[in-house]
Structures are given as structure tokens and as C-alpha cells.
CSV table of C-alpha atoms and ligand atoms in Angstrom, one decimal:
chain,number,residue,atom,x,y,z
A,1,UNK,CA,110.7,137.7,102.7
A,2,UNK,CA,113.8,139.5,103.9
A,3,UNK,CA,116.1,137.5,106.2
A,4,UNK,CA,118.9,138.2,108.5
A,5,UNK,CA,120.3,134.8,109.4
A,6,UNK,CA,123.7,134.9,111.3
A,7,UNK,CA,126.8,134.4,109.2
A,8,UNK,CA,127.7,131.3,111.3
A,9,UNK,CA,124.4,129.7,110.1
A,10,UNK,CA,124.8,130.8,106.5
A,11,UNK,CA,128.1,129.1,106.4
A,12,UNK,CA,126.4,125.7,106.7
A,13,UNK,CA,124.4,123.9,103.9
A,14,UNK,CA,121.4,123.7,106.2
A,15,UNK,CA,121.5,127.5,106.9
A,16,UNK,CA,121.8,128.4,103.2
A,17,UNK,CA,118.9,126.1,102.3
A,18,UNK,CA,116.7,127.6,105.0
A,19,UNK,CA,117.6,131.1,103.8
A,20,UNK,CA,116.8,130.3,100.2
A,21,UNK,CA,113.4,128.8,101.2
A,22,UNK,CA,112.5,131.7,103.5
A,23,UNK,CA,113.3,134.2,100.7
A,24,UNK,CA,110.8,132.6,98.3
A,25,UNK,CA,107.9,133.2,100.7
A,26,UNK,CA,106.0,136.3,99.8
A,27,UNK,CA,103.8,136.1,102.9
A,28,UNK,CA,100.6,136.0,100.9
A,29,UNK,CA,98.9,133.5,103.2
A,30,UNK,CA,97.2,131.4,100.4
A,31,UNK,CA,98.6,128.3,102.1
A,32,UNK,CA,96.6,129.0,105.3
A,33,UNK,CA,93.4,128.3,103.3
A,34,UNK,CA,94.3,124.7,102.8
A,35,UNK,CA,96.1,124.0,106.1
A,36,UNK,CA,94.1,121.5,108.3
A,37,UNK,CA,95.4,122.9,111.6
A,38,UNK,CA,94.8,126.5,110.6
A,39,UNK,CA,91.2,125.5,109.7
A,40,UNK,CA,90.7,123.8,113.1
A,41,UNK,CA,92.4,126.3,115.4
A,42,UNK,CA,92.1,129.6,113.4
A,43,UNK,CA,95.4,130.8,114.8
A,44,UNK,CA,98.0,132.4,112.6
A,45,UNK,CA,100.8,130.6,114.4
A,46,UNK,CA,99.1,127.2,113.7
A,47,UNK,CA,99.1,127.8,109.9
A,48,UNK,CA,102.1,127.5,107.5
A,49,UNK,CA,102.7,131.2,107.1
A,50,UNK,CA,102.9,131.7,110.9
A,51,UNK,CA,105.1,128.7,111.3
A,52,UNK,CA,107.5,129.9,108.6
A,53,UNK,CA,107.7,133.2,110.4
A,54,UNK,CA,108.4,131.4,113.7
A,55,UNK,CA,111.2,129.4,112.1
A,56,UNK,CA,112.7,132.5,110.6
A,57,UNK,CA,112.7,134.2,114.0
A,58,UNK,CA,114.3,131.2,115.6
A,59,UNK,CA,117.1,131.0,113.0
A,60,UNK,CA,117.7,134.7,113.4
A,61,UNK,CA,118.3,134.1,117.1
A,62,UNK,CA,115.0,135.5,118.3
A,63,UNK,CA,111.9,133.8,119.6
A,64,UNK,CA,111.4,131.2,122.3
A,65,UNK,CA,112.4,127.7,121.1
A,66,UNK,CA,109.8,126.0,123.3
A,67,UNK,CA,106.9,128.1,121.9
A,68,UNK,CA,108.1,127.5,118.4
A,69,UNK,CA,108.3,123.8,119.0
A,70,UNK,CA,104.8,123.7,120.3
A,71,UNK,CA,103.4,125.2,117.1
A,72,UNK,CA,105.7,123.0,114.9
A,73,UNK,CA,104.5,119.9,116.9
A,74,UNK,CA,101.0,120.7,115.8
A,75,UNK,CA,101.9,120.6,112.2
A,76,UNK,CA,100.9,117.4,110.5
A,77,UNK,CA,103.7,117.6,107.9
A,78,UNK,CA,100.9,116.9,105.4
A,79,UNK,CA,102.4,119.4,102.8
A,80,UNK,CA,99.0,120.6,101.7
A,81,UNK,CA,100.5,124.1,102.0
A,82,UNK,CA,103.2,123.1,99.5
A,83,UNK,CA,100.7,122.1,96.9
A,84,UNK,CA,98.9,125.4,97.3
A,85,UNK,CA,101.9,127.8,97.5
A,86,UNK,CA,102.2,129.8,94.3
A,87,UNK,CA,105.9,130.6,95.1
A,88,UNK,CA,107.1,127.0,95.3
A,89,UNK,CA,108.1,127.3,99.0
A,90,UNK,CA,109.5,124.0,100.2
A,91,UNK,CA,107.9,124.2,103.5
A,92,UNK,CA,108.6,120.6,104.6
A,93,UNK,CA,112.4,121.1,104.2
A,94,UNK,CA,112.2,124.3,106.2
A,95,UNK,CA,110.1,122.5,108.8
A,96,UNK,CA,112.8,119.8,109.2
A,97,UNK,CA,115.4,122.5,109.8
A,98,UNK,CA,113.1,124.4,112.2
A,99,UNK,CA,112.3,121.3,114.2
A,100,UNK,CA,116.0,120.4,114.5
A,101,UNK,CA,116.8,123.9,115.8
A,102,UNK,CA,113.9,124.1,118.2
A,103,UNK,CA,114.8,120.7,119.6
A,104,UNK,CA,118.4,121.8,120.0
A,105,UNK,CA,117.7,125.2,121.6
A,106,UNK,CA,114.7,124.3,123.8
A,107,UNK,CA,113.9,121.7,126.5
A,108,UNK,CA,111.2,119.3,125.7
A,109,UNK,CA,109.2,118.1,128.8
A,110,UNK,CA,110.5,114.7,129.9
A,111,UNK,CA,107.1,113.0,129.4
A,112,UNK,CA,107.2,114.0,125.7
A,113,UNK,CA,110.8,112.8,125.5
A,114,UNK,CA,109.9,109.4,126.9
A,115,UNK,CA,106.9,109.1,124.6
A,116,UNK,CA,109.0,109.9,121.6
A,117,UNK,CA,111.8,107.6,122.6
A,118,UNK,CA,109.3,104.8,123.2
A,119,UNK,CA,107.8,105.2,119.7
A,120,UNK,CA,111.2,105.2,118.2
A,121,UNK,CA,112.0,101.9,120.0
A,122,UNK,CA,108.7,100.3,118.9
A,123,UNK,CA,107.4,101.3,115.5
A,124,UNK,CA,110.4,100.6,113.3
A,125,UNK,CA,110.9,97.1,114.7
A,126,UNK,CA,108.5,94.6,113.4
A,127,UNK,CA,109.2,91.9,116.1
A,128,UNK,CA,108.7,94.4,118.9
A,129,UNK,CA,105.6,95.8,117.3
A,130,UNK,CA,104.2,92.2,116.7
A,131,UNK,CA,104.8,91.5,120.4
A,132,UNK,CA,102.8,94.6,121.5
A,133,UNK,CA,100.1,93.8,119.0
A,134,UNK,CA,99.8,90.2,120.4
A,135,UNK,CA,99.6,91.6,124.0
A,136,UNK,CA,96.9,94.1,122.9
A,137,UNK,CA,94.9,91.3,121.4
A,138,UNK,CA,95.0,89.4,124.7
A,139,UNK,CA,93.9,92.5,126.6
A,140,UNK,CA,91.3,93.5,124.0
A,141,UNK,CA,88.4,93.3,126.5
A,142,UNK,CA,90.1,95.9,128.6
A,143,UNK,CA,90.9,98.4,125.8
A,144,UNK,CA,88.7,101.4,124.8
A,145,UNK,CA,86.2,100.4,122.2
A,146,UNK,CA,87.9,102.4,119.4
A,147,UNK,CA,91.2,100.7,120.1
A,148,UNK,CA,89.7,97.3,120.3
A,149,UNK,CA,87.9,97.5,117.0
A,150,UNK,CA,91.0,98.9,115.3
A,151,UNK,CA,93.2,96.0,116.3
A,152,UNK,CA,94.0,94.1,113.1
A,153,UNK,CA,93.0,90.4,113.0
A,154,UNK,CA,95.8,87.9,113.2
A,155,UNK,CA,97.0,87.4,109.6
A,156,UNK,CA,99.7,85.0,108.7
A,157,UNK,CA,99.8,86.2,105.1
A,158,UNK,CA,103.2,86.9,103.6
A,159,UNK,CA,104.5,87.4,100.1
A,160,UNK,CA,107.0,84.5,100.6
A,161,UNK,CA,104.1,82.3,101.8
A,162,UNK,CA,101.9,83.3,98.9
A,163,UNK,CA,104.4,81.3,96.7
A,164,UNK,CA,104.3,83.6,93.7
A,165,UNK,CA,107.2,82.5,91.5
A,166,UNK,CA,109.7,85.1,90.2
A,167,UNK,CA,108.8,84.2,86.6
A,168,UNK,CA,108.8,87.5,84.6
A,169,UNK,CA,111.7,89.3,83.0
A,170,UNK,CA,110.3,92.5,84.6
A,171,UNK,CA,111.3,92.5,88.3
A,172,UNK,CA,110.9,95.0,91.1
A,173,UNK,CA,111.9,95.1,94.8
A,174,UNK,CA,108.8,95.2,96.9
A,175,UNK,CA,109.4,97.0,100.3
A,176,UNK,CA,108.0,95.1,103.3
A,177,UNK,CA,107.6,98.1,105.5
A,178,UNK,CA,107.8,97.8,109.3
A,179,UNK,CA,104.3,98.5,110.8
A,180,UNK,CA,102.6,97.2,107.6
A,181,UNK,CA,104.4,93.9,107.6
A,182,UNK,CA,102.9,93.1,111.0
A,183,UNK,CA,99.6,94.9,110.9
A,184,UNK,CA,98.5,94.2,107.3
A,185,UNK,CA,100.8,91.7,105.5
A,186,UNK,CA,97.8,91.0,103.2
A,187,UNK,CA,98.5,94.3,101.4
A,188,UNK,CA,101.8,93.2,99.9
A,189,UNK,CA,100.3,89.7,99.0
A,190,UNK,CA,97.6,91.5,97.1
A,191,UNK,CA,100.3,93.8,95.5
A,192,UNK,CA,102.4,90.8,94.4
A,193,UNK,CA,99.3,89.1,92.8
A,194,UNK,CA,98.4,92.3,90.9
A,195,UNK,CA,101.9,92.9,89.7
A,196,UNK,CA,102.3,89.2,88.7
A,197,UNK,CA,99.0,89.5,86.7
A,198,UNK,CA,100.5,92.6,85.0
A,199,UNK,CA,103.7,90.7,84.1
A,200,UNK,CA,106.0,92.0,86.9
A,201,UNK,CA,107.6,89.7,89.4
A,202,UNK,CA,108.4,91.0,92.9
A,203,UNK,CA,111.6,90.3,94.9
A,204,UNK,CA,111.9,90.9,98.6
A,205,UNK,CA,114.8,92.1,100.6
A,206,UNK,CA,115.0,90.6,104.0
A,207,UNK,CA,118.0,92.5,105.4
A,208,UNK,CA,116.6,95.9,104.8
A,209,UNK,CA,114.4,97.6,107.4
A,210,UNK,CA,112.2,100.6,108.2
A,211,UNK,CA,112.7,103.4,105.7
A,212,UNK,CA,113.7,105.8,108.5
A,213,UNK,CA,110.5,108.0,108.4
A,214,UNK,CA,109.7,107.3,112.0
A,215,UNK,CA,113.0,108.6,113.3
A,216,UNK,CA,113.2,111.4,110.8
A,217,UNK,CA,109.9,112.8,112.1
A,218,UNK,CA,110.6,112.1,115.8
A,219,UNK,CA,113.7,114.3,116.1
A,220,UNK,CA,116.3,111.6,115.4
A,221,UNK,CA,117.7,112.4,111.9
A,222,UNK,CA,121.0,110.7,112.6
A,223,UNK,CA,119.4,107.4,113.4
A,224,UNK,CA,117.2,107.8,110.3
A,225,UNK,CA,120.3,108.4,108.2
A,226,UNK,CA,121.8,105.1,109.5
A,227,UNK,CA,118.7,103.3,108.4
A,228,UNK,CA,118.8,104.8,105.0
A,229,UNK,CA,122.4,103.7,104.5
A,230,UNK,CA,121.6,100.2,105.6
A,231,UNK,CA,118.7,100.0,103.2
A,232,UNK,CA,120.7,101.3,100.3
A,233,UNK,CA,123.3,98.6,101.0
A,234,UNK,CA,120.6,96.0,101.1
A,235,UNK,CA,118.8,97.1,97.9
A,236,UNK,CA,121.9,98.0,95.8
A,237,UNK,CA,122.8,94.5,94.6
A,238,UNK,CA,119.3,93.8,93.4
A,239,UNK,CA,119.0,97.1,91.5
A,240,UNK,CA,122.4,96.4,90.0
A,241,UNK,CA,121.2,93.0,89.0
A,242,UNK,CA,118.3,94.4,87.0
A,243,UNK,CA,115.3,95.2,89.3
A,244,UNK,CA,113.6,98.0,87.4
A,245,UNK,CA,112.1,99.8,90.5
A,246,UNK,CA,111.8,99.8,94.2
A,247,UNK,CA,108.1,99.7,94.9
A,248,UNK,CA,106.2,100.7,98.0
A,249,UNK,CA,102.6,100.0,98.9
A,250,UNK,CA,102.8,102.5,101.7
A,251,UNK,CA,102.9,106.1,100.3
A,252,UNK,CA,104.6,107.5,103.4
A,253,UNK,CA,107.5,105.0,103.1
A,254,UNK,CA,107.7,105.6,99.3
A,255,UNK,CA,108.0,109.3,99.9
A,256,UNK,CA,110.7,108.9,102.5
A,257,UNK,CA,112.8,106.8,100.1
A,258,UNK,CA,112.2,109.3,97.3
A,259,UNK,CA,113.8,111.8,99.7
A,260,UNK,CA,116.9,109.7,100.4
A,261,UNK,CA,118.8,111.6,97.7
A,262,UNK,CA,118.2,114.9,99.4
A,263,UNK,CA,118.6,113.7,103.0
A,264,UNK,CA,122.0,112.1,102.3
A,265,UNK,CA,123.2,114.7,99.9
A,266,UNK,CA,126.1,115.7,102.1
A,267,UNK,CA,127.2,112.1,102.8
A,268,UNK,CA,130.4,111.6,100.8
A,269,UNK,CA,130.0,107.8,100.7
A,270,UNK,CA,126.3,107.6,100.0
A,271,UNK,CA,125.2,110.8,98.2
A,272,UNK,CA,125.4,109.3,94.7
A,273,UNK,CA,123.9,106.0,95.6
A,274,UNK,CA,121.1,107.7,97.4
A,275,UNK,CA,120.3,109.8,94.4
A,276,UNK,CA,120.1,106.7,92.2
A,277,UNK,CA,118.0,104.8,94.7
A,278,UNK,CA,115.6,107.7,95.0
A,279,UNK,CA,115.2,107.9,91.3
A,280,UNK,CA,114.2,104.2,91.2
A,281,UNK,CA,111.4,104.4,93.8
A,282,UNK,CA,107.8,104.1,92.7
A,283,UNK,CA,104.6,104.0,94.5
A,284,UNK,CA,102.8,100.9,93.3
A,285,UNK,CA,100.2,103.2,91.6
A,286,UNK,CA,102.8,104.4,89.2
A,287,UNK,CA,103.4,100.8,88.0
A,288,UNK,CA,99.8,99.8,87.8
A,289,UNK,CA,98.8,103.0,86.0
A,290,UNK,CA,101.3,102.2,83.2
A,291,UNK,CA,99.6,98.8,82.6
A,292,UNK,CA,96.3,98.1,80.9
A,293,UNK,CA,93.4,97.2,83.1
A,294,UNK,CA,91.9,93.7,82.7
A,295,UNK,CA,88.9,93.5,80.4
A,296,UNK,CA,86.9,91.1,82.6
A,297,UNK,CA,83.9,92.9,84.2
A,298,UNK,CA,82.2,91.8,87.4
A,299,UNK,CA,80.5,93.3,90.4
A,300,UNK,CA,82.6,95.9,92.1
A,301,UNK,CA,81.9,97.7,95.4
A,302,UNK,CA,81.3,101.5,95.4
A,303,UNK,CA,84.5,103.1,96.7
A,304,UNK,CA,85.3,106.3,98.6
A,305,UNK,CA,89.0,106.9,98.1
A,306,UNK,CA,91.0,108.8,100.7
A,307,UNK,CA,94.2,110.0,99.1
A,308,UNK,CA,97.0,110.1,101.7
A,309,UNK,CA,98.9,113.4,102.0
A,310,UNK,CA,102.1,111.6,101.3
A,311,UNK,CA,100.6,110.4,98.0
A,312,UNK,CA,98.9,113.6,96.8
A,313,UNK,CA,101.1,116.4,98.3
A,314,UNK,CA,104.3,114.5,98.9
A,315,UNK,CA,104.7,112.4,95.8
A,316,UNK,CA,102.4,114.6,93.7
A,317,UNK,CA,100.4,111.5,92.6
A,318,UNK,CA,96.9,112.9,93.3
A,319,UNK,CA,94.2,111.4,91.0
A,320,UNK,CA,96.4,108.5,89.8
A,321,UNK,CA,94.8,105.8,92.1
A,322,UNK,CA,91.3,107.2,91.4
A,323,UNK,CA,91.8,106.8,87.7
A,324,UNK,CA,93.2,103.2,88.1
A,325,UNK,CA,90.1,102.3,90.2
A,326,UNK,CA,87.8,103.7,87.5
A,327,UNK,CA,89.8,101.9,84.8
A,328,UNK,CA,89.3,98.7,86.7
A,329,UNK,CA,85.5,99.3,86.8
A,330,UNK,CA,85.0,100.7,90.2
A,331,UNK,CA,82.5,103.5,90.9
A,332,UNK,CA,84.0,106.2,93.0
A,333,UNK,CA,81.9,108.3,95.3
A,334,UNK,CA,82.6,112.0,95.6
A,335,UNK,CA,84.7,113.0,98.6
A,336,UNK,CA,84.7,116.7,99.7
A,337,UNK,CA,87.9,118.4,100.8
A,338,UNK,CA,90.0,115.5,99.6
A,339,UNK,CA,93.1,117.6,100.0
A,340,UNK,CA,92.8,117.6,103.8
A,341,UNK,CA,94.7,115.2,106.1
A,342,UNK,CA,92.8,112.4,108.0
A,343,UNK,CA,94.9,113.1,111.1
A,344,UNK,CA,97.0,110.0,111.0
A,345,UNK,CA,100.3,111.6,109.9
A,346,UNK,CA,102.8,109.0,111.3
A,347,UNK,CA,102.9,109.2,115.0
A,348,UNK,CA,100.8,112.4,115.1
A,349,UNK,CA,97.6,110.5,116.1
A,350,UNK,CA,99.5,109.4,119.3
A,351,UNK,CA,101.2,112.7,120.0
A,352,UNK,CA,98.4,115.1,119.2
A,353,UNK,CA,95.3,112.9,119.8
A,354,UNK,CA,92.7,115.7,120.1
A,355,UNK,CA,93.5,117.4,116.8
A,356,UNK,CA,94.0,114.0,115.2
A,357,UNK,CA,90.5,112.8,116.3
A,358,UNK,CA,88.8,115.9,115.0
A,359,UNK,CA,90.4,115.6,111.6
A,360,UNK,CA,89.5,111.9,111.4
A,361,UNK,CA,85.9,112.6,112.4
A,362,UNK,CA,85.6,115.3,109.6
A,363,UNK,CA,87.3,113.0,107.1
A,364,UNK,CA,84.9,110.1,107.8
A,365,UNK,CA,81.9,112.4,107.4
A,366,UNK,CA,83.3,113.4,104.0
A,367,UNK,CA,84.0,109.8,103.0
A,368,UNK,CA,80.7,108.4,104.1
A,369,UNK,CA,78.6,111.1,102.3
A,370,UNK,CA,78.4,109.2,99.0
A,371,UNK,CA,77.3,106.0,100.7
A,372,UNK,CA,80.3,103.9,99.7
A,373,UNK,CA,80.5,100.2,100.4
A,374,UNK,CA,84.2,100.4,101.1
A,375,UNK,CA,86.7,103.1,102.0
A,376,UNK,CA,90.1,102.7,100.3
A,377,UNK,CA,93.4,104.4,100.9
A,378,UNK,CA,97.1,103.9,100.1
A,379,UNK,CA,99.0,104.1,103.3
A,380,UNK,CA,99.0,101.8,106.3
A,381,UNK,CA,98.9,104.7,108.8
A,382,UNK,CA,95.7,106.2,107.2
A,383,UNK,CA,94.1,102.8,106.9
A,384,UNK,CA,94.6,101.9,110.6
A,385,UNK,CA,93.6,105.4,111.7
A,386,UNK,CA,90.4,105.5,109.7
A,387,UNK,CA,89.5,101.9,110.8
A,388,UNK,CA,89.6,103.1,114.3
A,389,UNK,CA,86.8,105.6,113.7
A,390,UNK,CA,84.8,103.7,111.1
A,391,UNK,CA,81.9,101.4,111.9
A,392,UNK,CA,82.6,97.7,111.3
A,393,UNK,CA,80.1,97.5,108.5
A,394,UNK,CA,82.2,99.9,106.4
A,395,UNK,CA,85.5,98.2,105.6
A,396,UNK,CA,88.7,100.2,105.2
A,397,UNK,CA,91.1,98.6,102.8
A,398,UNK,CA,94.2,99.3,100.6
A,399,UNK,CA,93.1,100.0,97.0
A,400,UNK,CA,95.5,97.3,95.7
A,401,UNK,CA,93.5,94.7,97.7
A,402,UNK,CA,90.4,95.8,95.7
A,403,UNK,CA,92.2,95.1,92.5
A,404,UNK,CA,93.4,91.7,93.7
A,405,UNK,CA,89.8,90.8,94.4
A,406,UNK,CA,89.1,91.3,90.7
A,407,UNK,CA,91.7,88.7,89.6
A,408,UNK,CA,90.8,85.1,88.9
A,409,UNK,CA,91.7,82.3,91.3
A,410,UNK,CA,91.8,84.5,94.3
B,501,SF4,S1,101.4,130.5,100.0
B,501,SF4,FE1,103.7,130.3,99.8
B,501,SF4,S2,104.4,132.3,99.6
B,501,SF4,FE2,102.3,132.5,100.4
B,501,SF4,S3,102.6,132.7,102.6
B,501,SF4,FE3,102.3,130.5,102.1
B,501,SF4,S4,104.4,129.7,101.9
B,501,SF4,FE4,104.6,131.9,101.8
B,502,SF4,S1,102.2,120.7,106.5
B,502,SF4,FE1,100.0,120.6,106.7
B,502,SF4,S2,99.6,121.1,108.8
B,502,SF4,FE2,101.7,121.7,108.4
B,502,SF4,S3,101.5,123.9,107.9
B,502,SF4,FE3,101.5,122.7,106.0
B,502,SF4,S4,99.3,122.4,105.5
B,502,SF4,FE4,99.5,123.0,107.7
């Protein structure tokens, strides 16, 4: 694609990066075929090719920033288009730049600004989120049915409380996560048990925090960068002391930390450290896949696995969890259109509820088709979102919990 970005923009690292990405796009439109919003809405401007063109226009000083922002807001950032693109267009990088520009040049309605501000004040803070969750539980009878059923049960599980000693020479840092640490602490307990069984001890870092993905995707990249620096400072001593990896059980958080090296590349104090931290991050699937499955056989439920976009398109780990589950003796039911997003996509389900609900409904139809006994996934956002739409007789769990169920002395 030919570009004519102004010299002032081409003088900046961001402008040069956008220009290089735009020039890779040959406008073939293959990406539209696997884009969930293009499939739902059938509009060129709600598919990746159209969005790329909108961003190009905006960067070239044409186009209306508010219109561009509307179409970029509808994008799930699922990166399915990146997996499909034969030219290697890094759409998500361009999207970040386009969103920042649209935000700067346009005027977002105040209701949306308030909503986004509220989410940024809530989601990355476990104590605030726990308070809201507690309040919601009290008000459960007044909530819509789908919200009431999706509220996680009170669970006092914690990795610290599980009392699993750090006893192996192999050690990893296990990220707590923000929302997950409140809504589903049992996931990291299961992860610690599975890793312990595989000869790997977990260490926790209490003075880290949210990975920064919430702010990154809610138009506050500077706040996100502050979080990243703080996390690097918190993790650094443990990695220097021999922790072999930084492990996440939430694929969205893992992807964000894998991106630290890129996101902080222009920070003179943190660029090198960020690169090294990113190189050490692993989704828990990468560790489990490298270890032999236990030989003990026992009854296993039939599983429909939903691979989060952040796992399959972002981290390019599609098929890894599915193979682990098979190796551990689970039967996987077929799931059509597994490349499509479930509609959770961070705060998307709250900001674009109509599109999000349609995507979830389609996803649940695909997941149920093989009559599974349990749905499994790998990211807290997807788990909570799918639970909200699934009937109570069909549990939705993290896949690592299914492995933990197979271990002795549960
Ligand atoms: S598939 Fe790639 S090259 Fe083709 S239009 Fe989409 S982004 Fe551009
Ligand atoms: S990230 Fe997902 S929703 Fe956005 S353009 Fe690409 S495929 Fe479509």
C-alpha cells in the first residue's frame, strides 16, 4: 500500500512503525474472511482491511477521527486477522497507533469517557474489584439472571494458603493477575499443584500488580507503562535469583507481558530489562507441554476447549493446550470456527455488549455441539464471559483445573 504520511509523523518512531506496517498491506482482503466483526456486520469498515485504510487516512491528515474511532472501538483486538494475513501485517501494533491518534484528534462522548475511566479505576485493583463483587453478591436477587449466574462463588483459595512448599530446584514466578486473583483464585492453586507435581515450585510476587493490559486497551498507555515498570522492578530480583520463567495462567496477561519489550522499547531506563522480562514469560501451557503426562488413568470428562484469541493469535500457541489435554487422557469434542473470538476481549463485553453477546451465543452453540461435559478455556475473561451465557449444568473451567483434578490427594 502506498502511503503519504506527513514528515512530522515520519520523524517519530511511532510514525515510522505505522508507515512500515501500512506498506506491507497489499489490500488483498484475506483477513476479512476470519474477522468476527466483519462476519457479523458485513461492512468493509468493520473488517481489518477497512480499519487499516481508516488508520492510514487519519495518519495522513484525512478522515474524521470520531468516525475512525467508532470503527476501531468495534474491533476486538483478537488478532485473528494477523494469523490469516499472508503479508505479515502487524495489525495490532497499527491499531494501537490508530487508536491513540483517533483519541487525540477526536472527542469521545462524555458517557464513554466516564465508563472507560470507571473501568480503569476498578479492574486493575483487586481490592476495589473484590468490594464490588461483594456488593453484587448481596444484590444478586436484583441483578439480571445472566449477571446473577455469572457471579463467582466466594472462594478463599490462595496459592499461599494452599501451603505448597518451594521445594524443587526448578522455580518460576506465578503471576497473580488482578481480576483473576479475586474472581477465580482457585485457578492459580490448581496451577501450583500441577507444577509442583511436574517438579516445578512457584514463587509469588506480592508487590507487583496488574500487567497493564486494561489501561493499554482503554486509551491510557502512559499509565500502562508505569505499571509495566513497577512489575519489572518487582520481578527482577527473583529472575536474577534463578527463577527460570514468569508464568501466567491468564493468556491475555501473558501476552501483555510478552509485549513489554516492544512497549517499553523507547524507555532508556527500562528497554533492556523489558526485553529480558518478555523473553522469560511463558503461558503455563508452554511449561506443562514440556513435561511428561502422568501415567495414571481414570475417568475424565469430555471437554470442549475454547482457545482464547490471546493464546492462539496473540501468543501463537494454538493447539498446545488441546494436545496437553489429550496427553492427559481427556477426550476433546470438535469445535467449529475455533479461530473466532467469544466476545469477551477484555472490557469489550462491557463497552460493546450487543456485538459481544452475539459472538458469545455463536461460540456457545459451537462449543455445545459435541455434547461436552465441561467447557475449558485459558483466560479469566473468556471463562467469566462464557459462564454468563452457559447453563449451570455445563461448567466452564480453566484447563489447568482439569489437570489438577487428575492428581492424587486433591
Ligand atoms: S490479509 Fe494482510 S495484506 Fe491482505 S488486506 Fe488483510 S492485512 Fe492487508
Ligand atoms: S483484531 Fe479481530 S476484530 Fe479486529 S480487525 Fe482483526 S480480526 Fe477483526
